[in-house]
Short mmCIF file of C-alpha atoms in Angstrom, two decimals:
data_model
loop_
_atom_site.label_atom_id
_atom_site.label_comp_id
_atom_site.label_asym_id
_atom_site.label_seq_id
_atom_site.Cartn_x
_atom_site.Cartn_y
_atom_site.Cartn_z
CA MET A 5 -9.67 30.62 -0.35
CA VAL A 6 -6.78 31.86 -2.43
CA VAL A 7 -6.28 28.73 -4.47
CA GLY A 8 -9.09 27.41 -6.65
CA GLN A 9 -9.88 23.76 -7.15
CA ARG A 10 -8.30 23.54 -10.57
CA ASP A 11 -5.14 25.05 -9.13
CA ALA A 12 -5.23 22.52 -6.31
CA ASP A 13 -5.33 19.64 -8.78
CA ARG A 14 -2.36 21.16 -10.55
CA VAL A 15 -0.55 21.24 -7.22
CA PHE A 16 -1.17 17.55 -6.67
CA ALA A 17 -0.20 16.66 -10.21
CA ALA A 18 3.01 18.63 -9.76
CA LEU A 19 3.76 16.85 -6.49
CA ALA A 20 3.06 13.41 -7.93
CA ASP A 21 6.69 13.27 -9.12
CA ALA A 22 9.45 12.38 -6.65
CA THR A 23 12.05 14.72 -8.19
CA ARG A 24 9.64 17.63 -8.06
CA ARG A 25 8.81 16.88 -4.42
CA ASP A 26 12.51 16.86 -3.70
CA ILE A 27 13.01 20.18 -5.49
CA VAL A 28 10.17 21.75 -3.48
CA ALA A 29 11.59 20.45 -0.20
CA ARG A 30 14.99 21.83 -1.15
CA VAL A 31 13.92 25.32 -2.19
CA LEU A 32 11.59 25.67 0.78
CA ARG A 33 14.70 25.44 2.95
CA GLN A 34 16.89 27.58 0.78
CA GLU A 35 16.50 29.29 -2.58
CA ALA A 36 18.62 27.80 -5.34
CA SER A 37 19.41 28.51 -8.95
CA VAL A 38 18.27 26.09 -11.63
CA SER A 39 21.88 25.19 -12.37
CA THR A 40 22.55 24.41 -8.69
CA LEU A 41 19.46 22.20 -8.68
CA ALA A 42 20.52 20.53 -11.92
CA ARG A 43 23.75 19.40 -10.25
CA GLN A 44 21.74 17.51 -7.59
CA TYR A 45 19.97 15.22 -10.00
CA ASP A 46 21.04 12.67 -12.52
CA MET A 47 19.30 14.39 -15.40
CA SER A 48 19.86 17.17 -17.88
CA PHE A 49 19.63 20.87 -17.10
CA ALA A 50 16.68 21.05 -19.49
CA ALA A 51 14.86 18.26 -17.67
CA VAL A 52 15.30 20.00 -14.31
CA GLN A 53 14.22 23.28 -15.86
CA LYS A 54 11.07 21.54 -17.10
CA HIS A 55 10.32 20.24 -13.58
CA VAL A 56 10.78 23.72 -12.16
CA ALA A 57 8.37 25.10 -14.77
CA VAL A 58 5.69 22.58 -13.71
CA LEU A 59 6.18 23.57 -10.08
CA GLU A 60 6.01 27.24 -10.98
CA ARG A 61 2.70 26.80 -12.85
CA ALA A 62 1.30 25.02 -9.81
CA GLY A 63 2.32 27.93 -7.60
CA LEU A 64 4.67 25.80 -5.55
CA VAL A 65 7.78 27.78 -6.41
CA THR A 66 8.56 31.24 -7.71
CA LYS A 67 11.41 32.18 -9.98
CA GLU A 68 13.36 35.39 -9.77
CA ARG A 69 16.06 36.58 -12.07
CA ARG A 70 19.14 37.77 -10.23
CA GLY A 71 22.01 38.73 -12.50
CA ARG A 72 22.54 35.86 -14.86
CA GLU A 73 20.85 33.33 -12.62
CA GLN A 74 17.26 32.25 -12.11
CA LEU A 75 16.65 31.76 -8.41
CA VAL A 76 13.96 29.26 -7.42
CA ARG A 77 12.18 29.71 -4.13
CA GLY A 78 9.48 27.56 -2.50
CA ASP A 79 6.00 29.01 -1.96
CA ILE A 80 4.66 27.55 1.26
CA ASP A 81 1.10 28.93 1.00
CA THR A 82 -0.19 26.32 -1.42
CA ILE A 83 1.13 23.45 0.68
CA ARG A 84 -0.25 25.12 3.76
CA ARG A 85 -3.77 25.01 2.37
CA VAL A 86 -3.70 21.25 1.80
CA ARG A 87 -2.24 20.79 5.26
CA GLU A 88 -5.11 22.77 6.75
CA LEU A 89 -7.65 20.52 4.99
CA LEU A 90 -5.87 17.47 6.38
CA ARG A 91 -5.93 18.96 9.85
CA GLN A 92 -9.69 19.38 9.68
CA TYR A 93 -10.06 15.79 8.56
CA GLU A 94 -7.81 14.72 11.40
CA ASP A 95 -10.34 16.14 13.87
CA VAL A 96 -13.03 13.91 12.37
CA TRP A 97 -10.88 10.86 13.03
CA ARG A 98 -9.96 11.92 16.53
CA GLY A 99 -13.68 11.96 17.35
CA ARG A 100 -14.13 8.50 15.86
CA ILE A 101 -11.20 7.02 17.77
CA ASP A 102 -12.60 8.43 21.03
CA ARG A 103 -15.95 6.78 20.35
CA MET A 104 -14.28 3.49 19.42
CA HIS A 105 -12.38 3.61 22.68
CA ASP A 106 -15.58 4.19 24.63
CA LEU A 107 -17.27 1.26 22.90
CA LEU A 108 -14.34 -1.04 23.60
CA THR A 109 -14.08 -0.16 27.27
CA GLN A 110 -17.69 0.34 28.33
CA SER A 111 -18.71 -3.34 28.04
CA GLY A 112 -17.54 -3.85 31.63
CA GLU A 113 -15.68 -7.06 30.84
CA ASP A 114 -11.93 -7.18 30.76
CA THR A 115 -11.07 -7.74 27.12
CA ARG A 116 -7.35 -7.38 27.67
CA MET B 11 -5.65 4.43 27.54
CA THR B 12 -5.80 5.36 23.90
CA VAL B 13 -2.45 6.54 22.62
CA ILE B 14 -3.03 8.37 19.41
CA SER B 15 -0.92 10.07 16.82
CA THR B 16 -2.11 11.54 13.56
CA THR B 17 0.27 12.18 10.71
CA PRO B 18 -0.96 14.32 7.86
CA ASP B 19 1.21 14.21 4.76
CA ALA B 20 0.18 17.05 2.46
CA GLN B 21 2.48 15.97 -0.33
CA ALA B 22 1.38 12.34 -0.39
CA ARG B 23 -2.26 13.28 0.25
CA THR B 24 -2.57 10.88 3.16
CA LEU B 25 -3.63 10.98 6.76
CA THR B 26 -2.34 8.25 9.07
CA VAL B 27 -4.11 7.72 12.38
CA LEU B 28 -2.55 5.53 15.05
CA ALA B 29 -4.53 4.36 18.06
CA GLU B 30 -4.10 1.81 20.84
CA PHE B 31 -6.95 0.16 22.66
CA PRO B 32 -7.03 -2.01 25.80
CA ALA B 33 -8.95 -4.66 23.90
CA GLN B 34 -8.28 -7.70 21.78
CA PRO B 35 -7.83 -7.39 18.00
CA LYS B 36 -11.05 -9.32 17.40
CA ALA B 37 -13.00 -6.75 19.45
CA VAL B 38 -11.50 -3.92 17.37
CA TRP B 39 -12.28 -5.87 14.20
CA GLN B 40 -15.92 -6.13 15.30
CA LEU B 41 -16.18 -2.32 15.35
CA TRP B 42 -15.79 -2.47 11.55
CA ALA B 43 -17.58 -5.75 10.92
CA ASP B 44 -20.78 -5.17 12.89
CA PRO B 45 -22.94 -2.39 11.40
CA ARG B 46 -24.75 -1.84 14.71
CA LEU B 47 -21.39 -1.09 16.36
CA LEU B 48 -20.24 1.00 13.38
CA GLU B 49 -23.27 3.22 13.79
CA ARG B 50 -22.13 4.08 17.26
CA TRP B 51 -18.82 5.61 16.23
CA TRP B 52 -18.70 6.53 12.52
CA GLY B 53 -20.94 9.59 12.66
CA PRO B 54 -20.61 12.22 15.37
CA PRO B 55 -23.42 12.28 17.98
CA THR B 56 -25.16 15.19 16.23
CA TRP B 57 -24.92 13.40 12.85
CA PRO B 58 -25.49 9.72 13.67
CA ALA B 59 -24.84 7.18 10.94
CA THR B 60 -27.32 4.52 9.84
CA PHE B 61 -25.89 1.59 7.89
CA ARG B 62 -28.76 0.28 5.76
CA GLU B 63 -26.55 -2.30 4.07
CA HIS B 64 -23.28 -3.81 5.16
CA ASP B 65 -22.10 -6.60 2.89
CA PHE B 66 -18.85 -7.37 4.70
CA THR B 67 -17.29 -9.46 1.90
CA VAL B 68 -14.54 -8.63 -0.61
CA GLY B 69 -16.23 -6.58 -3.34
CA GLY B 70 -19.25 -6.07 -1.09
CA GLU B 71 -20.70 -2.64 -0.38
CA ALA B 72 -21.98 -0.79 2.62
CA LYS B 73 -24.61 1.92 2.23
CA TYR B 74 -25.13 4.44 4.95
CA HIS B 75 -26.47 7.87 5.67
CA MET B 76 -25.83 10.38 8.38
CA THR B 77 -28.73 12.40 9.72
CA GLY B 78 -28.16 16.01 10.74
CA PRO B 79 -29.78 17.97 13.55
CA ALA B 80 -32.36 19.47 11.14
CA GLY B 81 -33.14 16.09 9.58
CA GLU B 82 -30.85 16.61 6.58
CA ARG B 83 -29.19 13.54 5.13
CA SER B 84 -25.71 12.89 3.88
CA ASN B 85 -25.39 9.61 1.94
CA GLY B 86 -22.24 7.54 1.70
CA TRP B 87 -21.03 4.17 0.51
CA TRP B 88 -18.09 1.84 1.09
CA ARG B 89 -16.70 -0.92 -1.07
CA PHE B 90 -14.56 -3.53 0.64
CA LEU B 91 -11.33 -4.30 -1.20
CA THR B 92 -9.47 -6.48 1.32
CA LEU B 93 -10.71 -8.36 4.37
CA ASP B 94 -8.16 -10.28 6.41
CA GLU B 95 -9.85 -10.97 9.74
CA PRO B 96 -8.80 -9.72 12.26
CA HIS B 97 -5.61 -8.17 10.85
CA ALA B 98 -6.43 -5.79 8.02
CA LEU B 99 -9.15 -4.34 5.89
CA GLU B 100 -9.22 -1.94 3.00
CA PHE B 101 -12.15 -0.09 1.56
CA GLU B 102 -13.17 2.77 -0.69
CA ASP B 103 -15.27 5.49 0.90
CA GLY B 104 -17.41 7.79 -1.20
CA PHE B 105 -20.56 9.83 -1.53
CA ALA B 106 -23.89 8.35 -2.61
CA ASP B 107 -27.15 9.61 -4.09
CA GLU B 108 -30.39 9.45 -2.13
CA GLN B 109 -30.90 5.78 -3.08
CA GLY B 110 -27.48 4.99 -1.68
CA ASN B 111 -25.86 4.34 -5.05
CA PRO B 112 -22.30 5.62 -5.51
CA ASN B 113 -22.24 9.07 -7.04
CA PRO B 114 -19.45 8.91 -9.65
CA ALA B 115 -19.25 12.69 -9.82
CA MET B 116 -18.16 12.83 -6.20
CA PRO B 117 -14.76 11.97 -4.77
CA THR B 118 -13.65 8.79 -3.09
CA ALA B 119 -10.94 8.07 -0.58
CA THR B 120 -9.23 4.77 0.13
CA ALA B 121 -8.82 3.59 3.70
CA ARG B 122 -6.48 0.89 4.91
CA VAL B 123 -6.87 -0.38 8.46
CA ASP B 124 -4.19 -2.50 10.11
CA ILE B 125 -4.96 -4.18 13.41
CA ALA B 126 -2.09 -5.69 15.41
CA GLU B 127 -1.88 -7.33 18.82
CA ILE B 128 0.44 -5.59 21.31
CA PRO B 129 1.07 -6.37 25.01
CA SER B 130 -1.42 -3.73 26.19
CA GLY B 131 -4.11 -4.77 23.69
CA THR B 132 -4.40 -3.67 20.11
CA ARG B 133 -2.73 -1.13 17.86
CA MET B 134 -4.82 0.13 14.97
CA THR B 135 -3.32 2.09 12.08
CA ILE B 136 -5.63 3.77 9.60
CA THR B 137 -4.28 5.32 6.42
CA MET B 138 -6.65 7.47 4.40
CA ARG B 139 -5.55 8.31 0.87
CA PHE B 140 -7.17 10.98 -1.28
CA GLY B 141 -7.09 11.19 -5.06
CA SER B 142 -6.88 14.97 -5.26
CA ALA B 143 -7.14 18.13 -3.22
CA GLU B 144 -10.74 18.41 -4.35
CA ASP B 145 -11.47 14.94 -2.94
CA LEU B 146 -9.98 15.93 0.37
CA GLU B 147 -11.97 19.15 0.40
CA LYS B 148 -15.25 17.26 -0.13
CA MET B 149 -14.39 14.73 2.55
CA VAL B 150 -13.71 17.57 4.95
CA GLU B 151 -17.09 19.06 4.02
CA MET B 152 -18.77 15.78 4.85
CA GLY B 153 -16.86 15.68 8.10
CA MET B 154 -17.86 19.26 8.96
CA ALA B 155 -20.55 17.69 11.09
CA GLU B 156 -17.79 16.66 13.46
CA GLY B 157 -16.67 20.24 13.88
CA MET B 158 -20.21 21.18 14.75
CA ALA B 159 -20.40 18.40 17.32
CA LEU B 160 -17.20 19.65 18.90
CA ALA B 161 -18.61 23.16 19.03
CA VAL B 162 -21.75 21.89 20.75
CA GLY B 163 -19.62 19.98 23.23
CA GLN B 164 -17.73 23.13 24.06
CA ILE B 165 -20.97 25.01 24.66
CA ASP B 166 -22.05 22.29 27.11
CA GLU B 167 -18.78 22.66 28.96
CA ILE B 168 -19.10 26.43 29.17
CA LEU B 169 -22.64 26.11 30.52
CA ALA B 170 -21.55 23.53 33.08
CA ALA B 171 -18.73 25.77 34.28
CA ALA B 172 -20.94 28.88 34.56
#
């Protein structure tokens, strides 16, 4: 596993904020400079820059200097890992629902 | 027919499971309320669950263990937060020590179950919420038994087809 547990907690802490989730969603679709991002939100450039720094430490985005601009790009791998864990847990519940269904329908009486 | 959809939300750390049963809400409610029924669906066949305690009251706890194929035990507990028969229940789900007492060092998840009457029977919505990625990881570990059961089921199928 590429990402350690401490890193994973940092990911969740980073994503606990709605603005940061929005930034991640945005830069996963298309890379953007910090100043472009700053125009999207009702907050200062410095505040947006701070959010981007939190996301960068959590490994959710990468920053790249191009000319005079800092381009922010989403890093899908970290999100992918959490999604994979959820998928495994989903299988557990699918099994449970199947068994519930069997219990509810095997009694022989029409419970409808 | 059980219509089912599962919606994992990696950012919100939740898993939402939607199921429909051709049964009345009170019958679905009983699957949670009656520990003898619970035992027949909570743990996979290769890791059956035994509910030693099931205090189905607000603030009450359930203590259970799952027994693996080699006799190994996995202990868990629930604490009921909301009980609105037969519409909704909410509980915490965590790991326990060998005596069945909650292990504070281990993660917990919160489950909300909504049960609603529909023309074809009952719709049940379960939302599991995890505190952190680590919590989710541990829960998956505990649920690994399910993966093993699925693997065994596949082997049976292969043998039957041979």
